[in-house]
Amino acid sequence: MNAAIPRLDAPGGSHAVVVGGGTMGADVAVVLTRALCRTTVIEPDAGRAQALPERARANLQAIGREAGAGRIAVVPALDDVDWASVDLVIECIPERLDIKQSLFAELARRARPDAILASNSSSFPISAIGEGLDTQGRMLGLHFFMPAHLVPLVEVVLGEASDGASADALIAFMRRCGMVPVRVAKDLPGFLANRLQHALSREAFDLIDRGIATPEDVDAAVRFGFGFRFLAAGPVMQRDHAGIDVHAAAGATMYPTFCNADTPARCLTERAQDGRHGMKAGEGFYRWTPETIQEERARYDRLLRAGLDLVSAELPEIKP
């Protein structure tokens, strides 16, 4: 099932298709077009399709890359794409395995033999999505984090049959789009970043369950403590900064007391069951109104943009 040699050139000379023009798909289109990649978004919903170009233009303007706005086209269906010119497909449709499998079977039929077929799925391994297809060699996970145009990380995830050359080509392409790609050699549940995030969350919510800390104090400990330093160095490099001997000694003391539960914490399951699902429900761990939601999202985006400015020297493709 080896793929043909991928022909993924520099973004400015490539044509990418994003299937799905919702929140994630629209932001992925910004990632591509800020590097002047010709981008076709497939979105059958007329309202989303109409709004997408202006949303993308505003986000590109915010980083001084308005020229990219002219590189976006929005079409309603697969039939409206010039498949002979497509180098990369990124799927951003709803998280249902059956419809993803159906889509990739159709993409395998339409796309060039050397086109890379990627899924943004956070739930399903690319091996499951491509099961039974003879295109598995050129199928990869390409997992962005919301908002994709502000969070630089993207995971390039290899399935059991994924071809290493295709992964290398996609990594190089994403880097030229201003992203920070990481190679995940096996498509295990959660891939890389979400596994790390959930490991932290399991301990955090266990501390809340046990009454040791409030949600507010947990958030403050992460944001203004070790999380504040993560912008400069990840947990591995932090150990070199602090001293590996110090970390090993601290770990020997703490690890036996960590939460090792194989089910979500009580404070999570209760909210999942009683409808306190966060902003969309008006309450989660915090209470929300339409006004506070708008304020919080503006604050969140503002800080993400500030963080992006701080690390922009390491991301030359997105510097204004």
PDB file of N, CA and C in Angstrom, residues 1-8 17 19 28 87-93 95 100 103-104 107-108 111 113-131 133-144 154-174 181-188 191:
ATOM      1  N   MET A   1       0.815  -1.201   0.000  1.00  0.00           N
ATOM      2  CA  MET A   1       0.000   0.000   0.000  1.00  0.00           C
ATOM      3  C   MET A   1       0.854   1.260   0.000  1.00  0.00           C
ATOM      4  N   ASN A   2       2.065   1.179  -0.468  1.00  0.00           N
ATOM      5  CA  ASN A   2       2.931   2.351  -0.485  1.00  0.00           C
ATOM      6  C   ASN A   2       2.376   3.420  -1.404  1.00  0.00           C
ATOM      7  N   ALA A   3       2.481   4.667  -0.951  1.00  0.00           N
ATOM      8  CA  ALA A   3       1.989   5.779  -1.754  1.00  0.00           C
ATOM      9  C   ALA A   3       3.000   6.130  -2.833  1.00  0.00           C
ATOM     10  N   ALA A   4       2.502   6.798  -3.875  1.00  0.00           N
ATOM     11  CA  ALA A   4       3.413   7.380  -4.848  1.00  0.00           C
ATOM     12  C   ALA A   4       4.208   8.476  -4.160  1.00  0.00           C
ATOM     13  N   ILE A   5       5.344   8.837  -4.743  1.00  0.00           N
ATOM     14  CA  ILE A   5       6.169   9.892  -4.151  1.00  0.00           C
ATOM     15  C   ILE A   5       5.348  11.179  -4.075  1.00  0.00           C
ATOM     16  N   PRO A   6       5.163  11.756  -2.874  1.00  0.00           N
ATOM     17  CA  PRO A   6       4.324  12.951  -2.756  1.00  0.00           C
ATOM     18  C   PRO A   6       4.909  14.140  -3.495  1.00  0.00           C
ATOM     19  N   ARG A   7       4.039  14.906  -4.149  1.00  0.00           N
ATOM     20  CA  ARG A   7       4.487  16.069  -4.915  1.00  0.00           C
ATOM     21  C   ARG A   7       3.981  17.336  -4.223  1.00  0.00           C
ATOM     22  N   LEU A   8       4.300  17.457  -2.950  1.00  0.00           N
ATOM     23  CA  LEU A   8       3.840  18.593  -2.166  1.00  0.00           C
ATOM     24  C   LEU A   8       4.934  19.648  -2.178  1.00  0.00           C
ATOM     25  N   VAL A  17      -7.101  21.246  -0.566  1.00  0.00           N
ATOM     26  CA  VAL A  17      -8.549  21.219  -0.385  1.00  0.00           C
ATOM     27  C   VAL A  17      -8.837  20.965   1.080  1.00  0.00           C
ATOM     28  N   VAL A  19     -11.943  19.955   3.399  1.00  0.00           N
ATOM     29  CA  VAL A  19     -13.319  19.456   3.346  1.00  0.00           C
ATOM     30  C   VAL A  19     -13.996  19.771   4.672  1.00  0.00           C
ATOM     31  N   VAL A  28      -8.197  26.419   9.446  1.00  0.00           N
ATOM     32  CA  VAL A  28      -7.164  25.709   8.697  1.00  0.00           C
ATOM     33  C   VAL A  28      -6.927  26.402   7.348  1.00  0.00           C
ATOM     34  N   ASP A  87      -2.910  18.791  -4.414  1.00  0.00           N
ATOM     35  CA  ASP A  87      -1.739  18.149  -3.815  1.00  0.00           C
ATOM     36  C   ASP A  87      -2.004  17.615  -2.411  1.00  0.00           C
ATOM     37  N   LEU A  88      -2.943  18.247  -1.708  1.00  0.00           N
ATOM     38  CA  LEU A  88      -3.199  17.917  -0.302  1.00  0.00           C
ATOM     39  C   LEU A  88      -4.678  18.084  -0.009  1.00  0.00           C
ATOM     40  N   VAL A  89      -5.255  17.117   0.700  1.00  0.00           N
ATOM     41  CA  VAL A  89      -6.635  17.216   1.178  1.00  0.00           C
ATOM     42  C   VAL A  89      -6.613  17.135   2.699  1.00  0.00           C
ATOM     43  N   ILE A  90      -7.315  18.048   3.362  1.00  0.00           N
ATOM     44  CA  ILE A  90      -7.426  18.042   4.825  1.00  0.00           C
ATOM     45  C   ILE A  90      -8.901  17.939   5.178  1.00  0.00           C
ATOM     46  N   GLU A  91      -9.282  16.863   5.821  1.00  0.00           N
ATOM     47  CA  GLU A  91     -10.671  16.632   6.209  1.00  0.00           C
ATOM     48  C   GLU A  91     -10.963  17.270   7.561  1.00  0.00           C
ATOM     49  N   CYS A  92     -12.017  18.103   7.614  1.00  0.00           N
ATOM     50  CA  CYS A  92     -12.437  18.770   8.853  1.00  0.00           C
ATOM     51  C   CYS A  92     -13.954  18.638   9.022  1.00  0.00           C
ATOM     52  N   ILE A  93     -14.468  17.431   8.832  1.00  0.00           N
ATOM     53  CA  ILE A  93     -15.908  17.212   8.943  1.00  0.00           C
ATOM     54  C   ILE A  93     -16.241  16.694  10.342  1.00  0.00           C
ATOM     55  N   GLU A  95     -17.155  14.598  13.766  1.00  0.00           N
ATOM     56  CA  GLU A  95     -16.487  13.424  14.307  1.00  0.00           C
ATOM     57  C   GLU A  95     -17.407  12.199  14.319  1.00  0.00           C
ATOM     58  N   LYS A 100     -16.570   9.783   7.861  1.00  0.00           N
ATOM     59  CA  LYS A 100     -15.168   9.991   7.496  1.00  0.00           C
ATOM     60  C   LYS A 100     -14.693   8.864   6.573  1.00  0.00           C
ATOM     61  N   LEU A 103     -16.122   9.452   3.168  1.00  0.00           N
ATOM     62  CA  LEU A 103     -15.447  10.549   2.484  1.00  0.00           C
ATOM     63  C   LEU A 103     -14.098  10.104   1.932  1.00  0.00           C
ATOM     64  N   PHE A 104     -13.300   9.409   2.742  1.00  0.00           N
ATOM     65  CA  PHE A 104     -11.963   9.035   2.285  1.00  0.00           C
ATOM     66  C   PHE A 104     -12.016   7.992   1.179  1.00  0.00           C
ATOM     67  N   LEU A 107     -12.452  10.228  -1.696  1.00  0.00           N
ATOM     68  CA  LEU A 107     -11.211  10.956  -1.984  1.00  0.00           C
ATOM     69  C   LEU A 107     -10.186  10.041  -2.658  1.00  0.00           C
ATOM     70  N   ALA A 108     -10.123   8.798  -2.209  1.00  0.00           N
ATOM     71  CA  ALA A 108      -9.193   7.851  -2.809  1.00  0.00           C
ATOM     72  C   ALA A 108      -9.492   7.657  -4.290  1.00  0.00           C
ATOM     73  N   ALA A 111      -8.710  11.735  -5.972  1.00  0.00           N
ATOM     74  CA  ALA A 111      -7.436  12.456  -5.875  1.00  0.00           C
ATOM     75  C   ALA A 111      -6.334  11.772  -6.668  1.00  0.00           C
ATOM     76  N   PRO A 113      -2.745  10.027  -7.473  1.00  0.00           N
ATOM     77  CA  PRO A 113      -2.046   8.993  -6.704  1.00  0.00           C
ATOM     78  C   PRO A 113      -0.978   9.534  -5.765  1.00  0.00           C
ATOM     79  N   ASP A 114      -0.473  10.753  -6.038  1.00  0.00           N
ATOM     80  CA  ASP A 114       0.567  11.316  -5.173  1.00  0.00           C
ATOM     81  C   ASP A 114       0.031  12.375  -4.223  1.00  0.00           C
ATOM     82  N   ALA A 115      -1.269  12.605  -4.217  1.00  0.00           N
ATOM     83  CA  ALA A 115      -1.848  13.598  -3.303  1.00  0.00           C
ATOM     84  C   ALA A 115      -1.922  13.009  -1.898  1.00  0.00           C
ATOM     85  N   ILE A 116      -1.596  13.813  -0.900  1.00  0.00           N
ATOM     86  CA  ILE A 116      -1.680  13.376   0.494  1.00  0.00           C
ATOM     87  C   ILE A 116      -3.094  13.605   1.000  1.00  0.00           C
ATOM     88  N   LEU A 117      -3.642  12.597   1.672  1.00  0.00           N
ATOM     89  CA  LEU A 117      -4.994  12.655   2.221  1.00  0.00           C
ATOM     90  C   LEU A 117      -4.884  12.664   3.740  1.00  0.00           C
ATOM     91  N   ALA A 118      -5.309  13.758   4.368  1.00  0.00           N
ATOM     92  CA  ALA A 118      -5.108  13.941   5.806  1.00  0.00           C
ATOM     93  C   ALA A 118      -6.430  14.181   6.521  1.00  0.00           C
ATOM     94  N   SER A 119      -6.499  13.728   7.764  1.00  0.00           N
ATOM     95  CA  SER A 119      -7.687  13.933   8.594  1.00  0.00           C
ATOM     96  C   SER A 119      -7.324  14.725   9.834  1.00  0.00           C
ATOM     97  N   ASN A 120      -8.154  15.712  10.156  1.00  0.00           N
ATOM     98  CA  ASN A 120      -7.980  16.495  11.369  1.00  0.00           C
ATOM     99  C   ASN A 120      -8.647  15.839  12.579  1.00  0.00           C
ATOM    100  N   SER A 121      -9.132  14.642  12.446  1.00  0.00           N
ATOM    101  CA  SER A 121      -9.868  13.996  13.530  1.00  0.00           C
ATOM    102  C   SER A 121      -9.043  13.938  14.812  1.00  0.00           C
ATOM    103  N   SER A 122      -9.691  14.244  15.928  1.00  0.00           N
ATOM    104  CA  SER A 122      -9.060  14.092  17.235  1.00  0.00           C
ATOM    105  C   SER A 122      -9.514  12.812  17.923  1.00  0.00           C
ATOM    106  N   SER A 123     -10.529  12.150  17.357  1.00  0.00           N
ATOM    107  CA  SER A 123     -11.129  10.982  17.997  1.00  0.00           C
ATOM    108  C   SER A 123     -10.742   9.664  17.350  1.00  0.00           C
ATOM    109  N   PHE A 124     -10.572   9.675  16.032  1.00  0.00           N
ATOM    110  CA  PHE A 124     -10.410   8.415  15.311  1.00  0.00           C
ATOM    111  C   PHE A 124      -9.017   8.310  14.688  1.00  0.00           C
ATOM    112  N   PRO A 125      -8.343   7.171  14.868  1.00  0.00           N
ATOM    113  CA  PRO A 125      -7.027   6.985  14.247  1.00  0.00           C
ATOM    114  C   PRO A 125      -7.157   6.905  12.737  1.00  0.00           C
ATOM    115  N   ILE A 126      -6.149   7.375  12.051  1.00  0.00           N
ATOM    116  CA  ILE A 126      -6.169   7.351  10.591  1.00  0.00           C
ATOM    117  C   ILE A 126      -6.223   5.914  10.085  1.00  0.00           C
ATOM    118  N   SER A 127      -5.713   4.968  10.870  1.00  0.00           N
ATOM    119  CA  SER A 127      -5.794   3.565  10.475  1.00  0.00           C
ATOM    120  C   SER A 127      -7.240   3.099  10.383  1.00  0.00           C
ATOM    121  N   ALA A 128      -8.085   3.558  11.291  1.00  0.00           N
ATOM    122  CA  ALA A 128      -9.496   3.176  11.263  1.00  0.00           C
ATOM    123  C   ALA A 128     -10.230   3.876  10.133  1.00  0.00           C
ATOM    124  N   ILE A 129      -9.898   5.141   9.897  1.00  0.00           N
ATOM    125  CA  ILE A 129     -10.555   5.897   8.831  1.00  0.00           C
ATOM    126  C   ILE A 129     -10.236   5.291   7.468  1.00  0.00           C
ATOM    127  N   GLY A 130      -9.011   4.834   7.294  1.00  0.00           N
ATOM    128  CA  GLY A 130      -8.585   4.309   5.999  1.00  0.00           C
ATOM    129  C   GLY A 130      -8.692   2.807   5.854  1.00  0.00           C
ATOM    130  N   GLU A 131      -9.307   2.160   6.819  1.00  0.00           N
ATOM    131  CA  GLU A 131      -9.381   0.697   6.792  1.00  0.00           C
ATOM    132  C   GLU A 131      -9.978   0.184   5.474  1.00  0.00           C
ATOM    133  N   LEU A 133      -8.820   0.625   2.471  1.00  0.00           N
ATOM    134  CA  LEU A 133      -8.486   1.416   1.289  1.00  0.00           C
ATOM    135  C   LEU A 133      -7.062   1.129   0.843  1.00  0.00           C
ATOM    136  N   ASP A 134      -6.827   1.179  -0.464  1.00  0.00           N
ATOM    137  CA  ASP A 134      -5.472   0.950  -0.957  1.00  0.00           C
ATOM    138  C   ASP A 134      -4.645   2.229  -0.974  1.00  0.00           C
ATOM    139  N   THR A 135      -5.177   3.286  -0.384  1.00  0.00           N
ATOM    140  CA  THR A 135      -4.468   4.569  -0.309  1.00  0.00           C
ATOM    141  C   THR A 135      -3.911   4.837   1.090  1.00  0.00           C
ATOM    142  N   GLN A 136      -3.871   3.832   1.961  1.00  0.00           N
ATOM    143  CA  GLN A 136      -3.456   4.069   3.349  1.00  0.00           C
ATOM    144  C   GLN A 136      -2.030   4.590   3.455  1.00  0.00           C
ATOM    145  N   GLY A 137      -1.194   4.289   2.486  1.00  0.00           N
ATOM    146  CA  GLY A 137       0.182   4.771   2.541  1.00  0.00           C
ATOM    147  C   GLY A 137       0.275   6.276   2.538  1.00  0.00           C
ATOM    148  N   ARG A 138      -0.635   6.952   1.826  1.00  0.00           N
ATOM    149  CA  ARG A 138      -0.592   8.420   1.752  1.00  0.00           C
ATOM    150  C   ARG A 138      -1.651   9.071   2.627  1.00  0.00           C
ATOM    151  N   MET A 139      -2.205   8.301   3.552  1.00  0.00           N
ATOM    152  CA  MET A 139      -3.174   8.841   4.504  1.00  0.00           C
ATOM    153  C   MET A 139      -2.502   9.084   5.848  1.00  0.00           C
ATOM    154  N   LEU A 140      -2.734  10.277   6.403  1.00  0.00           N
ATOM    155  CA  LEU A 140      -2.099  10.682   7.655  1.00  0.00           C
ATOM    156  C   LEU A 140      -3.091  11.445   8.519  1.00  0.00           C
ATOM    157  N   GLY A 141      -2.890  11.411   9.807  1.00  0.00           N
ATOM    158  CA  GLY A 141      -3.590  12.337  10.681  1.00  0.00           C
ATOM    159  C   GLY A 141      -2.894  13.688  10.625  1.00  0.00           C
ATOM    160  N   LEU A 142      -3.676  14.763  10.603  1.00  0.00           N
ATOM    161  CA  LEU A 142      -3.117  16.121  10.649  1.00  0.00           C
ATOM    162  C   LEU A 142      -3.973  16.883  11.643  1.00  0.00           C
ATOM    163  N   HIS A 143      -3.588  16.800  12.910  1.00  0.00           N
ATOM    164  CA  HIS A 143      -4.438  17.260  14.001  1.00  0.00           C
ATOM    165  C   HIS A 143      -4.051  18.657  14.459  1.00  0.00           C
ATOM    166  N   PHE A 144      -4.930  19.616  14.160  1.00  0.00           N
ATOM    167  CA  PHE A 144      -4.756  21.002  14.598  1.00  0.00           C
ATOM    168  C   PHE A 144      -5.440  21.205  15.952  1.00  0.00           C
ATOM    169  N   VAL A 154       0.784  21.446  15.290  1.00  0.00           N
ATOM    170  CA  VAL A 154      -0.025  20.511  14.510  1.00  0.00           C
ATOM    171  C   VAL A 154       0.658  19.152  14.586  1.00  0.00           C
ATOM    172  N   GLU A 155      -0.140  18.114  14.802  1.00  0.00           N
ATOM    173  CA  GLU A 155       0.392  16.761  14.906  1.00  0.00           C
ATOM    174  C   GLU A 155       0.247  16.044  13.565  1.00  0.00           C
ATOM    175  N   VAL A 156       1.338  15.495  13.075  1.00  0.00           N
ATOM    176  CA  VAL A 156       1.321  14.655  11.882  1.00  0.00           C
ATOM    177  C   VAL A 156       1.401  13.216  12.383  1.00  0.00           C
ATOM    178  N   VAL A 157       0.295  12.481  12.223  1.00  0.00           N
ATOM    179  CA  VAL A 157       0.140  11.185  12.871  1.00  0.00           C
ATOM    180  C   VAL A 157       0.188  10.072  11.827  1.00  0.00           C
ATOM    181  N   LEU A 158       1.062   9.117  12.042  1.00  0.00           N
ATOM    182  CA  LEU A 158       1.202   7.994  11.128  1.00  0.00           C
ATOM    183  C   LEU A 158       0.338   6.827  11.584  1.00  0.00           C
ATOM    184  N   GLY A 159      -0.409   6.261  10.642  1.00  0.00           N
ATOM    185  CA  GLY A 159      -1.123   5.028  10.897  1.00  0.00           C
ATOM    186  C   GLY A 159      -0.233   3.832  10.643  1.00  0.00           C
ATOM    187  N   GLU A 160      -0.802   2.642  10.784  1.00  0.00           N
ATOM    188  CA  GLU A 160      -0.019   1.417  10.629  1.00  0.00           C
ATOM    189  C   GLU A 160       0.605   1.308   9.242  1.00  0.00           C
ATOM    190  N   ALA A 161      -0.103   1.820   8.208  1.00  0.00           N
ATOM    191  CA  ALA A 161       0.371   1.671   6.839  1.00  0.00           C
ATOM    192  C   ALA A 161       0.871   2.975   6.231  1.00  0.00           C
ATOM    193  N   SER A 162       0.914   4.053   7.022  1.00  0.00           N
ATOM    194  CA  SER A 162       1.312   5.356   6.484  1.00  0.00           C
ATOM    195  C   SER A 162       2.763   5.329   6.022  1.00  0.00           C
ATOM    196  N   ASP A 163       3.008   5.980   4.911  1.00  0.00           N
ATOM    197  CA  ASP A 163       4.340   6.027   4.321  1.00  0.00           C
ATOM    198  C   ASP A 163       5.149   7.157   4.951  1.00  0.00           C
ATOM    199  N   GLY A 164       6.378   6.857   5.341  1.00  0.00           N
ATOM    200  CA  GLY A 164       7.214   7.849   5.995  1.00  0.00           C
ATOM    201  C   GLY A 164       7.535   9.038   5.113  1.00  0.00           C
ATOM    202  N   ALA A 165       7.676   8.811   3.807  1.00  0.00           N
ATOM    203  CA  ALA A 165       7.981   9.920   2.902  1.00  0.00           C
ATOM    204  C   ALA A 165       6.813  10.903   2.829  1.00  0.00           C
ATOM    205  N   SER A 166       5.601  10.395   2.877  1.00  0.00           N
ATOM    206  CA  SER A 166       4.434  11.277   2.879  1.00  0.00           C
ATOM    207  C   SER A 166       4.397  12.109   4.154  1.00  0.00           C
ATOM    208  N   ALA A 167       4.710  11.477   5.287  1.00  0.00           N
ATOM    209  CA  ALA A 167       4.752  12.211   6.554  1.00  0.00           C
ATOM    210  C   ALA A 167       5.833  13.292   6.511  1.00  0.00           C
ATOM    211  N   ASP A 168       6.990  12.964   5.991  1.00  0.00           N
ATOM    212  CA  ASP A 168       8.072  13.949   5.899  1.00  0.00           C
ATOM    213  C   ASP A 168       7.665  15.131   5.026  1.00  0.00           C
ATOM    214  N   ALA A 169       7.004  14.837   3.904  1.00  0.00           N
ATOM    215  CA  ALA A 169       6.573  15.905   3.003  1.00  0.00           C
ATOM    216  C   ALA A 169       5.542  16.803   3.674  1.00  0.00           C
ATOM    217  N   LEU A 170       4.622  16.205   4.422  1.00  0.00           N
ATOM    218  CA  LEU A 170       3.589  16.994   5.088  1.00  0.00           C
ATOM    219  C   LEU A 170       4.180  17.828   6.225  1.00  0.00           C
ATOM    220  N   ILE A 171       5.126  17.276   6.948  1.00  0.00           N
ATOM    221  CA  ILE A 171       5.803  18.025   8.011  1.00  0.00           C
ATOM    222  C   ILE A 171       6.508  19.248   7.436  1.00  0.00           C
ATOM    223  N   ALA A 172       7.243  19.059   6.345  1.00  0.00           N
ATOM    224  CA  ALA A 172       7.951  20.176   5.719  1.00  0.00           C
ATOM    225  C   ALA A 172       6.974  21.232   5.220  1.00  0.00           C
ATOM    226  N   PHE A 173       5.864  20.797   4.656  1.00  0.00           N
ATOM    227  CA  PHE A 173       4.858  21.720   4.142  1.00  0.00           C
ATOM    228  C   PHE A 173       4.235  22.528   5.285  1.00  0.00           C
ATOM    229  N   MET A 174       3.873  21.868   6.360  1.00  0.00           N
ATOM    230  CA  MET A 174       3.275  22.565   7.504  1.00  0.00           C
ATOM    231  C   MET A 174       4.244  23.559   8.116  1.00  0.00           C
ATOM    232  N   PRO A 181       5.066  21.489  13.375  1.00  0.00           N
ATOM    233  CA  PRO A 181       4.587  20.113  13.273  1.00  0.00           C
ATOM    234  C   PRO A 181       5.399  19.168  14.153  1.00  0.00           C
ATOM    235  N   VAL A 182       4.702  18.224  14.784  1.00  0.00           N
ATOM    236  CA  VAL A 182       5.375  17.156  15.523  1.00  0.00           C
ATOM    237  C   VAL A 182       4.961  15.834  14.898  1.00  0.00           C
ATOM    238  N   ARG A 183       5.917  14.923  14.821  1.00  0.00           N
ATOM    239  CA  ARG A 183       5.686  13.613  14.217  1.00  0.00           C
ATOM    240  C   ARG A 183       5.247  12.638  15.303  1.00  0.00           C
ATOM    241  N   VAL A 184       4.084  12.028  15.118  1.00  0.00           N
ATOM    242  CA  VAL A 184       3.558  11.042  16.066  1.00  0.00           C
ATOM    243  C   VAL A 184       3.601   9.697  15.346  1.00  0.00           C
ATOM    244  N   ALA A 185       4.471   8.817  15.799  1.00  0.00           N
ATOM    245  CA  ALA A 185       4.792   7.616  15.046  1.00  0.00           C
ATOM    246  C   ALA A 185       3.713   6.545  15.093  1.00  0.00           C
ATOM    247  N   LYS A 186       2.723   6.685  15.974  1.00  0.00           N
ATOM    248  CA  LYS A 186       1.656   5.689  16.078  1.00  0.00           C
ATOM    249  C   LYS A 186       0.358   6.395  16.440  1.00  0.00           C
ATOM    250  N   ASP A 187      -0.726   6.011  15.777  1.00  0.00           N
ATOM    251  CA  ASP A 187      -1.991   6.711  16.003  1.00  0.00           C
ATOM    252  C   ASP A 187      -2.771   6.120  17.175  1.00  0.00           C
ATOM    253  N   LEU A 188      -2.150   6.141  18.358  1.00  0.00           N
ATOM    254  CA  LEU A 188      -2.802   5.688  19.567  1.00  0.00           C
ATOM    255  C   LEU A 188      -3.796   6.745  20.042  1.00  0.00           C
ATOM    256  N   PHE A 191      -3.270  10.670  20.480  1.00  0.00           N
ATOM    257  CA  PHE A 191      -2.030  11.043  19.796  1.00  0.00           C
ATOM    258  C   PHE A 191      -0.978  11.485  20.813  1.00  0.00           C
TER     259      PHE A 191
END
